Amino acid sequence: MPGTARHDREMAIQAKRNLSKTTDPVERLRLQCLARGSAGIKGLGRVFRIMDDDNSRTLDFKEFVKGLNDYAMMIDKEEAQEIFRIFDKDGNGTIDFDEFLVTLRPPMSNARKEIIMQAFRKLDKTGDGVITIEDLQGVYNAKHHPKYQNGDWTEDQVFRAFLDNFDSPYDKDGKVTMEEFMNYYAGVSASIDTDVYFIIMMKNAWKL
């Protein structure tokens, strides 16, 4: 997608710079994720989902710390405890990881969320809430891709690479959910100051 790689780089540099200035533990975790680019927060979500063996969509402290370690987050035990306490609102020793990820996402205005939803709905041709290669065939023209033009990739490979942009760094399954799409763009959004510019970028990118 045009412009995204540059925004990604800018955002990662900005996140690393801010990391040295902030002491808020949640903000530090957010910045560490963003320092990996737009897919950073989504990647952490995938790690937690893999650890949630019983599909309870909750994590206890041990699972939480293991998830952070598996994702190579630089957070000591005290800081992890502090973050866990913030999210364990009812004090029952577990946190809801959907709520955790939503809080970790950089805040976005409703105008930004709405345009992201529009783009998702346009791409989700079958309307089942997941974007797949099948959805992309009618919406995204693979034939303009340089690797398709020089014969390196088939059309399906171009689509797969495109989906991998939005998919989680460590668990690419060729499907992109609304949550993953939103998490990805929350990352992009963090590097763009004004709503107007963000909306123009989205409209141009997705011909909305």
PDB file of N, CA, C and O in Angstrom, residues 88-152:
ATOM      1  N   ASP A  88      -6.075  -5.618  35.420  1.00  0.00           N
ATOM      2  CA  ASP A  88      -6.892  -6.542  36.215  1.00  0.00           C
ATOM      3  C   ASP A  88      -7.824  -5.701  37.085  1.00  0.00           C
ATOM      4  O   ASP A  88      -7.650  -5.578  38.285  1.00  0.00           O
ATOM      5  N   LYS A  89      -8.853  -5.154  36.439  1.00  0.00           N
ATOM      6  CA  LYS A  89      -9.688  -4.144  37.107  1.00  0.00           C
ATOM      7  C   LYS A  89     -10.451  -4.698  38.318  1.00  0.00           C
ATOM      8  O   LYS A  89     -10.604  -4.025  39.315  1.00  0.00           O
ATOM      9  N   ASP A  90     -10.906  -5.941  38.206  1.00  0.00           N
ATOM     10  CA  ASP A  90     -11.674  -6.469  39.343  1.00  0.00           C
ATOM     11  C   ASP A  90     -10.799  -7.245  40.327  1.00  0.00           C
ATOM     12  O   ASP A  90     -11.290  -7.827  41.291  1.00  0.00           O
ATOM     13  N   GLY A  91      -9.478  -7.255  40.076  1.00  0.00           N
ATOM     14  CA  GLY A  91      -8.554  -7.858  41.034  1.00  0.00           C
ATOM     15  C   GLY A  91      -8.675  -9.367  41.171  1.00  0.00           C
ATOM     16  O   GLY A  91      -8.305  -9.939  42.188  1.00  0.00           O
ATOM     17  N   ASN A  92      -9.168 -10.052  40.126  1.00  0.00           N
ATOM     18  CA  ASN A  92      -9.352 -11.509  40.255  1.00  0.00           C
ATOM     19  C   ASN A  92      -8.159 -12.303  39.719  1.00  0.00           C
ATOM     20  O   ASN A  92      -8.226 -13.509  39.571  1.00  0.00           O
ATOM     21  N   GLY A  93      -7.062 -11.605  39.377  1.00  0.00           N
ATOM     22  CA  GLY A  93      -5.849 -12.309  38.964  1.00  0.00           C
ATOM     23  C   GLY A  93      -5.792 -12.677  37.493  1.00  0.00           C
ATOM     24  O   GLY A  93      -4.892 -13.388  37.064  1.00  0.00           O
ATOM     25  N   THR A  94      -6.774 -12.204  36.698  1.00  0.00           N
ATOM     26  CA  THR A  94      -6.697 -12.430  35.245  1.00  0.00           C
ATOM     27  C   THR A  94      -7.029 -11.127  34.522  1.00  0.00           C
ATOM     28  O   THR A  94      -7.697 -10.260  35.078  1.00  0.00           O
ATOM     29  N   ILE A  95      -6.530 -11.022  33.286  1.00  0.00           N
ATOM     30  CA  ILE A  95      -6.904  -9.860  32.468  1.00  0.00           C
ATOM     31  C   ILE A  95      -7.546 -10.330  31.170  1.00  0.00           C
ATOM     32  O   ILE A  95      -7.216 -11.381  30.645  1.00  0.00           O
ATOM     33  N   ASP A  96      -8.475  -9.529  30.692  1.00  0.00           N
ATOM     34  CA  ASP A  96      -9.165  -9.800  29.433  1.00  0.00           C
ATOM     35  C   ASP A  96      -8.271  -9.262  28.323  1.00  0.00           C
ATOM     36  O   ASP A  96      -8.010  -8.066  28.257  1.00  0.00           O
ATOM     37  N   PHE A  97      -7.763 -10.139  27.441  1.00  0.00           N
ATOM     38  CA  PHE A  97      -6.762  -9.599  26.527  1.00  0.00           C
ATOM     39  C   PHE A  97      -7.321  -8.793  25.370  1.00  0.00           C
ATOM     40  O   PHE A  97      -6.599  -8.039  24.746  1.00  0.00           O
ATOM     41  N   ASP A  98      -8.621  -8.914  25.078  1.00  0.00           N
ATOM     42  CA  ASP A  98      -9.200  -8.024  24.065  1.00  0.00           C
ATOM     43  C   ASP A  98      -9.185  -6.588  24.576  1.00  0.00           C
ATOM     44  O   ASP A  98      -8.800  -5.660  23.876  1.00  0.00           O
ATOM     45  N   GLU A  99      -9.600  -6.446  25.833  1.00  0.00           N
ATOM     46  CA  GLU A  99      -9.624  -5.127  26.464  1.00  0.00           C
ATOM     47  C   GLU A  99      -8.197  -4.569  26.550  1.00  0.00           C
ATOM     48  O   GLU A  99      -7.943  -3.396  26.319  1.00  0.00           O
ATOM     49  N   PHE A 100      -7.273  -5.464  26.874  1.00  0.00           N
ATOM     50  CA  PHE A 100      -5.865  -5.083  26.978  1.00  0.00           C
ATOM     51  C   PHE A 100      -5.357  -4.514  25.645  1.00  0.00           C
ATOM     52  O   PHE A 100      -4.742  -3.462  25.599  1.00  0.00           O
ATOM     53  N   LEU A 101      -5.679  -5.204  24.542  1.00  0.00           N
ATOM     54  CA  LEU A 101      -5.195  -4.758  23.231  1.00  0.00           C
ATOM     55  C   LEU A 101      -5.847  -3.455  22.798  1.00  0.00           C
ATOM     56  O   LEU A 101      -5.203  -2.592  22.209  1.00  0.00           O
ATOM     57  N   VAL A 102      -7.147  -3.316  23.112  1.00  0.00           N
ATOM     58  CA  VAL A 102      -7.840  -2.085  22.737  1.00  0.00           C
ATOM     59  C   VAL A 102      -7.228  -0.896  23.472  1.00  0.00           C
ATOM     60  O   VAL A 102      -7.045   0.183  22.920  1.00  0.00           O
ATOM     61  N   THR A 103      -6.874  -1.099  24.749  1.00  0.00           N
ATOM     62  CA  THR A 103      -6.259  -0.019  25.535  1.00  0.00           C
ATOM     63  C   THR A 103      -4.853   0.276  25.031  1.00  0.00           C
ATOM     64  O   THR A 103      -4.397   1.420  25.049  1.00  0.00           O
ATOM     65  N   LEU A 104      -4.173  -0.783  24.584  1.00  0.00           N
ATOM     66  CA  LEU A 104      -2.795  -0.613  24.122  1.00  0.00           C
ATOM     67  C   LEU A 104      -2.727   0.104  22.776  1.00  0.00           C
ATOM     68  O   LEU A 104      -1.763   0.801  22.476  1.00  0.00           O
ATOM     69  N   ARG A 105      -3.762  -0.073  21.965  1.00  0.00           N
ATOM     70  CA  ARG A 105      -3.797   0.612  20.669  1.00  0.00           C
ATOM     71  C   ARG A 105      -3.732   2.110  20.876  1.00  0.00           C
ATOM     72  O   ARG A 105      -4.423   2.636  21.732  1.00  0.00           O
ATOM     73  N   PRO A 106      -2.949   2.823  20.067  1.00  0.00           N
ATOM     74  CA  PRO A 106      -2.958   4.284  20.192  1.00  0.00           C
ATOM     75  C   PRO A 106      -4.381   4.788  19.955  1.00  0.00           C
ATOM     76  O   PRO A 106      -5.075   4.276  19.074  1.00  0.00           O
ATOM     77  N   PRO A 107      -4.837   5.764  20.763  1.00  0.00           N
ATOM     78  CA  PRO A 107      -6.218   6.230  20.611  1.00  0.00           C
ATOM     79  C   PRO A 107      -6.461   6.814  19.212  1.00  0.00           C
ATOM     80  O   PRO A 107      -5.579   7.448  18.636  1.00  0.00           O
ATOM     81  N   MET A 108      -7.657   6.565  18.684  1.00  0.00           N
ATOM     82  CA  MET A 108      -8.013   7.103  17.359  1.00  0.00           C
ATOM     83  C   MET A 108      -9.368   7.793  17.448  1.00  0.00           C
ATOM     84  O   MET A 108     -10.248   7.329  18.170  1.00  0.00           O
ATOM     85  N   SER A 109      -9.542   8.837  16.671  1.00  0.00           N
ATOM     86  CA  SER A 109     -10.841   9.518  16.644  1.00  0.00           C
ATOM     87  C   SER A 109     -11.858   8.637  15.926  1.00  0.00           C
ATOM     88  O   SER A 109     -11.495   7.733  15.163  1.00  0.00           O
ATOM     89  N   ASN A 110     -13.146   8.919  16.147  1.00  0.00           N
ATOM     90  CA  ASN A 110     -14.197   8.156  15.470  1.00  0.00           C
ATOM     91  C   ASN A 110     -14.117   8.300  13.959  1.00  0.00           C
ATOM     92  O   ASN A 110     -14.419   7.365  13.220  1.00  0.00           O
ATOM     93  N   ALA A 111     -13.702   9.497  13.509  1.00  0.00           N
ATOM     94  CA  ALA A 111     -13.592   9.727  12.055  1.00  0.00           C
ATOM     95  C   ALA A 111     -12.577   8.758  11.446  1.00  0.00           C
ATOM     96  O   ALA A 111     -12.784   8.210  10.361  1.00  0.00           O
ATOM     97  N   ARG A 112     -11.481   8.533  12.150  1.00  0.00           N
ATOM     98  CA  ARG A 112     -10.455   7.601  11.644  1.00  0.00           C
ATOM     99  C   ARG A 112     -10.978   6.168  11.669  1.00  0.00           C
ATOM    100  O   ARG A 112     -10.782   5.402  10.733  1.00  0.00           O
ATOM    101  N   LYS A 113     -11.638   5.797  12.780  1.00  0.00           N
ATOM    102  CA  LYS A 113     -12.168   4.426  12.876  1.00  0.00           C
ATOM    103  C   LYS A 113     -13.158   4.162  11.746  1.00  0.00           C
ATOM    104  O   LYS A 113     -13.169   3.084  11.151  1.00  0.00           O
ATOM    105  N   GLU A 114     -13.988   5.158  11.463  1.00  0.00           N
ATOM    106  CA  GLU A 114     -15.039   5.001  10.450  1.00  0.00           C
ATOM    107  C   GLU A 114     -14.426   4.744   9.063  1.00  0.00           C
ATOM    108  O   GLU A 114     -14.856   3.857   8.337  1.00  0.00           O
ATOM    109  N   ILE A 115     -13.381   5.499   8.714  1.00  0.00           N
ATOM    110  CA  ILE A 115     -12.775   5.333   7.376  1.00  0.00           C
ATOM    111  C   ILE A 115     -12.050   3.980   7.290  1.00  0.00           C
ATOM    112  O   ILE A 115     -12.037   3.332   6.240  1.00  0.00           O
ATOM    113  N   ILE A 116     -11.491   3.515   8.405  1.00  0.00           N
ATOM    114  CA  ILE A 116     -10.844   2.191   8.432  1.00  0.00           C
ATOM    115  C   ILE A 116     -11.905   1.102   8.227  1.00  0.00           C
ATOM    116  O   ILE A 116     -11.709   0.157   7.463  1.00  0.00           O
ATOM    117  N   MET A 117     -13.059   1.270   8.884  1.00  0.00           N
ATOM    118  CA  MET A 117     -14.159   0.308   8.709  1.00  0.00           C
ATOM    119  C   MET A 117     -14.632   0.285   7.256  1.00  0.00           C
ATOM    120  O   MET A 117     -14.908  -0.767   6.703  1.00  0.00           O
ATOM    121  N   GLN A 118     -14.711   1.467   6.652  1.00  0.00           N
ATOM    122  CA  GLN A 118     -15.137   1.550   5.244  1.00  0.00           C
ATOM    123  C   GLN A 118     -14.194   0.754   4.349  1.00  0.00           C
ATOM    124  O   GLN A 118     -14.624   0.013   3.474  1.00  0.00           O
ATOM    125  N   ALA A 119     -12.887   0.950   4.579  1.00  0.00           N
ATOM    126  CA  ALA A 119     -11.887   0.236   3.763  1.00  0.00           C
ATOM    127  C   ALA A 119     -12.029  -1.271   3.969  1.00  0.00           C
ATOM    128  O   ALA A 119     -11.989  -2.055   3.016  1.00  0.00           O
ATOM    129  N   PHE A 120     -12.229  -1.675   5.228  1.00  0.00           N
ATOM    130  CA  PHE A 120     -12.357  -3.104   5.519  1.00  0.00           C
ATOM    131  C   PHE A 120     -13.574  -3.684   4.796  1.00  0.00           C
ATOM    132  O   PHE A 120     -13.498  -4.735   4.160  1.00  0.00           O
ATOM    133  N   ARG A 121     -14.706  -2.964   4.889  1.00  0.00           N
ATOM    134  CA  ARG A 121     -15.937  -3.471   4.263  1.00  0.00           C
ATOM    135  C   ARG A 121     -15.789  -3.582   2.750  1.00  0.00           C
ATOM    136  O   ARG A 121     -16.307  -4.493   2.124  1.00  0.00           O
ATOM    137  N   LYS A 122     -15.043  -2.643   2.173  1.00  0.00           N
ATOM    138  CA  LYS A 122     -14.832  -2.693   0.721  1.00  0.00           C
ATOM    139  C   LYS A 122     -14.004  -3.927   0.341  1.00  0.00           C
ATOM    140  O   LYS A 122     -14.266  -4.584  -0.664  1.00  0.00           O
ATOM    141  N   LEU A 123     -12.985  -4.226   1.156  1.00  0.00           N
ATOM    142  CA  LEU A 123     -12.114  -5.363   0.851  1.00  0.00           C
ATOM    143  C   LEU A 123     -12.793  -6.699   1.154  1.00  0.00           C
ATOM    144  O   LEU A 123     -12.516  -7.703   0.507  1.00  0.00           O
ATOM    145  N   ASP A 124     -13.662  -6.702   2.168  1.00  0.00           N
ATOM    146  CA  ASP A 124     -14.310  -7.942   2.570  1.00  0.00           C
ATOM    147  C   ASP A 124     -15.498  -8.213   1.650  1.00  0.00           C
ATOM    148  O   ASP A 124     -16.650  -8.079   2.021  1.00  0.00           O
ATOM    149  N   LYS A 125     -15.179  -8.627   0.426  1.00  0.00           N
ATOM    150  CA  LYS A 125     -16.186  -8.824  -0.614  1.00  0.00           C
ATOM    151  C   LYS A 125     -17.303  -9.788  -0.198  1.00  0.00           C
ATOM    152  O   LYS A 125     -18.460  -9.580  -0.493  1.00  0.00           O
ATOM    153  N   THR A 126     -16.907 -10.878   0.504  1.00  0.00           N
ATOM    154  CA  THR A 126     -17.902 -11.890   0.859  1.00  0.00           C
ATOM    155  C   THR A 126     -18.707 -11.482   2.104  1.00  0.00           C
ATOM    156  O   THR A 126     -19.682 -12.141   2.453  1.00  0.00           O
ATOM    157  N   GLY A 127     -18.246 -10.430   2.799  1.00  0.00           N
ATOM    158  CA  GLY A 127     -18.993  -9.919   3.950  1.00  0.00           C
ATOM    159  C   GLY A 127     -19.002 -10.842   5.160  1.00  0.00           C
ATOM    160  O   GLY A 127     -19.879 -10.755   6.013  1.00  0.00           O
ATOM    161  N   ASP A 128     -17.980 -11.718   5.262  1.00  0.00           N
ATOM    162  CA  ASP A 128     -17.967 -12.646   6.405  1.00  0.00           C
ATOM    163  C   ASP A 128     -17.079 -12.160   7.556  1.00  0.00           C
ATOM    164  O   ASP A 128     -16.840 -12.887   8.507  1.00  0.00           O
ATOM    165  N   GLY A 129     -16.586 -10.919   7.447  1.00  0.00           N
ATOM    166  CA  GLY A 129     -15.798 -10.362   8.553  1.00  0.00           C
ATOM    167  C   GLY A 129     -14.319 -10.722   8.525  1.00  0.00           C
ATOM    168  O   GLY A 129     -13.573 -10.419   9.448  1.00  0.00           O
ATOM    169  N   VAL A 130     -13.885 -11.399   7.441  1.00  0.00           N
ATOM    170  CA  VAL A 130     -12.470 -11.769   7.297  1.00  0.00           C
ATOM    171  C   VAL A 130     -12.045 -11.488   5.860  1.00  0.00           C
ATOM    172  O   VAL A 130     -12.779 -11.812   4.928  1.00  0.00           O
ATOM    173  N   ILE A 131     -10.880 -10.873   5.683  1.00  0.00           N
ATOM    174  CA  ILE A 131     -10.381 -10.640   4.317  1.00  0.00           C
ATOM    175  C   ILE A 131      -9.464 -11.799   3.927  1.00  0.00           C
ATOM    176  O   ILE A 131      -8.529 -12.133   4.655  1.00  0.00           O
ATOM    177  N   THR A 132      -9.755 -12.402   2.771  1.00  0.00           N
ATOM    178  CA  THR A 132      -8.950 -13.521   2.285  1.00  0.00           C
ATOM    179  C   THR A 132      -8.517 -13.226   0.839  1.00  0.00           C
ATOM    180  O   THR A 132      -8.944 -12.237   0.248  1.00  0.00           O
ATOM    181  N   ILE A 133      -7.708 -14.107   0.282  1.00  0.00           N
ATOM    182  CA  ILE A 133      -7.276 -13.964  -1.119  1.00  0.00           C
ATOM    183  C   ILE A 133      -8.491 -13.880  -2.041  1.00  0.00           C
ATOM    184  O   ILE A 133      -8.542 -13.060  -2.954  1.00  0.00           O
ATOM    185  N   GLU A 134      -9.490 -14.697  -1.746  1.00  0.00           N
ATOM    186  CA  GLU A 134     -10.716 -14.727  -2.545  1.00  0.00           C
ATOM    187  C   GLU A 134     -11.377 -13.334  -2.583  1.00  0.00           C
ATOM    188  O   GLU A 134     -11.828 -12.873  -3.621  1.00  0.00           O
ATOM    189  N   ASP A 135     -11.407 -12.666  -1.410  1.00  0.00           N
ATOM    190  CA  ASP A 135     -11.984 -11.312  -1.351  1.00  0.00           C
ATOM    191  C   ASP A 135     -11.212 -10.333  -2.230  1.00  0.00           C
ATOM    192  O   ASP A 135     -11.786  -9.456  -2.863  1.00  0.00           O
ATOM    193  N   LEU A 136      -9.883 -10.497  -2.210  1.00  0.00           N
ATOM    194  CA  LEU A 136      -9.038  -9.500  -2.878  1.00  0.00           C
ATOM    195  C   LEU A 136      -9.133  -9.568  -4.400  1.00  0.00           C
ATOM    196  O   LEU A 136      -8.885  -8.584  -5.077  1.00  0.00           O
ATOM    197  N   GLN A 137      -9.496 -10.746  -4.916  1.00  0.00           N
ATOM    198  CA  GLN A 137      -9.430 -10.918  -6.367  1.00  0.00           C
ATOM    199  C   GLN A 137     -10.222  -9.868  -7.135  1.00  0.00           C
ATOM    200  O   GLN A 137      -9.792  -9.418  -8.187  1.00  0.00           O
ATOM    201  N   GLY A 138     -11.369  -9.432  -6.582  1.00  0.00           N
ATOM    202  CA  GLY A 138     -12.147  -8.444  -7.316  1.00  0.00           C
ATOM    203  C   GLY A 138     -11.781  -7.002  -7.005  1.00  0.00           C
ATOM    204  O   GLY A 138     -12.253  -6.075  -7.654  1.00  0.00           O
ATOM    205  N   VAL A 139     -10.949  -6.796  -5.961  1.00  0.00           N
ATOM    206  CA  VAL A 139     -10.753  -5.429  -5.467  1.00  0.00           C
ATOM    207  C   VAL A 139      -9.335  -4.902  -5.712  1.00  0.00           C
ATOM    208  O   VAL A 139      -9.124  -3.718  -5.902  1.00  0.00           O
ATOM    209  N   TYR A 140      -8.387  -5.826  -5.686  1.00  0.00           N
ATOM    210  CA  TYR A 140      -6.984  -5.407  -5.709  1.00  0.00           C
ATOM    211  C   TYR A 140      -6.348  -5.969  -6.977  1.00  0.00           C
ATOM    212  O   TYR A 140      -6.427  -7.166  -7.234  1.00  0.00           O
ATOM    213  N   ASN A 141      -5.750  -5.095  -7.768  1.00  0.00           N
ATOM    214  CA  ASN A 141      -5.187  -5.559  -9.034  1.00  0.00           C
ATOM    215  C   ASN A 141      -3.724  -5.969  -8.852  1.00  0.00           C
ATOM    216  O   ASN A 141      -2.847  -5.128  -8.668  1.00  0.00           O
ATOM    217  N   ALA A 142      -3.497  -7.267  -8.914  1.00  0.00           N
ATOM    218  CA  ALA A 142      -2.138  -7.786  -8.681  1.00  0.00           C
ATOM    219  C   ALA A 142      -1.222  -7.527  -9.879  1.00  0.00           C
ATOM    220  O   ALA A 142      -0.001  -7.570  -9.768  1.00  0.00           O
ATOM    221  N   LYS A 143      -1.821  -7.262 -11.043  1.00  0.00           N
ATOM    222  CA  LYS A 143      -1.014  -7.196 -12.270  1.00  0.00           C
ATOM    223  C   LYS A 143      -0.091  -5.980 -12.324  1.00  0.00           C
ATOM    224  O   LYS A 143       0.836  -5.931 -13.120  1.00  0.00           O
ATOM    225  N   HIS A 144      -0.353  -4.990 -11.424  1.00  0.00           N
ATOM    226  CA  HIS A 144       0.536  -3.824 -11.397  1.00  0.00           C
ATOM    227  C   HIS A 144       1.766  -4.066 -10.515  1.00  0.00           C
ATOM    228  O   HIS A 144       2.667  -3.245 -10.463  1.00  0.00           O
ATOM    229  N   HIS A 145       1.750  -5.166  -9.781  1.00  0.00           N
ATOM    230  CA  HIS A 145       2.846  -5.421  -8.843  1.00  0.00           C
ATOM    231  C   HIS A 145       4.122  -5.765  -9.613  1.00  0.00           C
ATOM    232  O   HIS A 145       4.114  -6.621 -10.494  1.00  0.00           O
ATOM    233  N   PRO A 146       5.245  -5.089  -9.285  1.00  0.00           N
ATOM    234  CA  PRO A 146       6.484  -5.329 -10.041  1.00  0.00           C
ATOM    235  C   PRO A 146       6.909  -6.799 -10.078  1.00  0.00           C
ATOM    236  O   PRO A 146       7.401  -7.283 -11.096  1.00  0.00           O
ATOM    237  N   LYS A 147       6.692  -7.537  -8.968  1.00  0.00           N
ATOM    238  CA  LYS A 147       7.124  -8.951  -8.958  1.00  0.00           C
ATOM    239  C   LYS A 147       6.228  -9.819  -9.844  1.00  0.00           C
ATOM    240  O   LYS A 147       6.642 -10.867 -10.313  1.00  0.00           O
ATOM    241  N   TYR A 148       4.982  -9.388 -10.034  1.00  0.00           N
ATOM    242  CA  TYR A 148       4.103 -10.112 -10.958  1.00  0.00           C
ATOM    243  C   TYR A 148       4.546  -9.799 -12.392  1.00  0.00           C
ATOM    244  O   TYR A 148       4.638 -10.685 -13.238  1.00  0.00           O
ATOM    245  N   GLN A 149       4.874  -8.533 -12.627  1.00  0.00           N
ATOM    246  CA  GLN A 149       5.248  -8.104 -13.975  1.00  0.00           C
ATOM    247  C   GLN A 149       6.546  -8.769 -14.438  1.00  0.00           C
ATOM    248  O   GLN A 149       6.692  -9.099 -15.602  1.00  0.00           O
ATOM    249  N   ASN A 150       7.498  -8.974 -13.504  1.00  0.00           N
ATOM    250  CA  ASN A 150       8.746  -9.592 -13.977  1.00  0.00           C
ATOM    251  C   ASN A 150       8.742 -11.122 -13.834  1.00  0.00           C
ATOM    252  O   ASN A 150       9.764 -11.779 -14.014  1.00  0.00           O
ATOM    253  N   GLY A 151       7.558 -11.687 -13.504  1.00  0.00           N
ATOM    254  CA  GLY A 151       7.425 -13.150 -13.522  1.00  0.00           C
ATOM    255  C   GLY A 151       7.875 -13.868 -12.264  1.00  0.00           C
ATOM    256  O   GLY A 151       7.866 -15.097 -12.209  1.00  0.00           O
ATOM    257  N   ASP A 152       8.298 -13.116 -11.224  1.00  0.00           N
ATOM    258  CA  ASP A 152       8.751 -13.768  -9.986  1.00  0.00           C
ATOM    259  C   ASP A 152       7.590 -14.400  -9.213  1.00  0.00           C
ATOM    260  O   ASP A 152       7.730 -15.455  -8.613  1.00  0.00           O
TER     261      ASP A 152
END
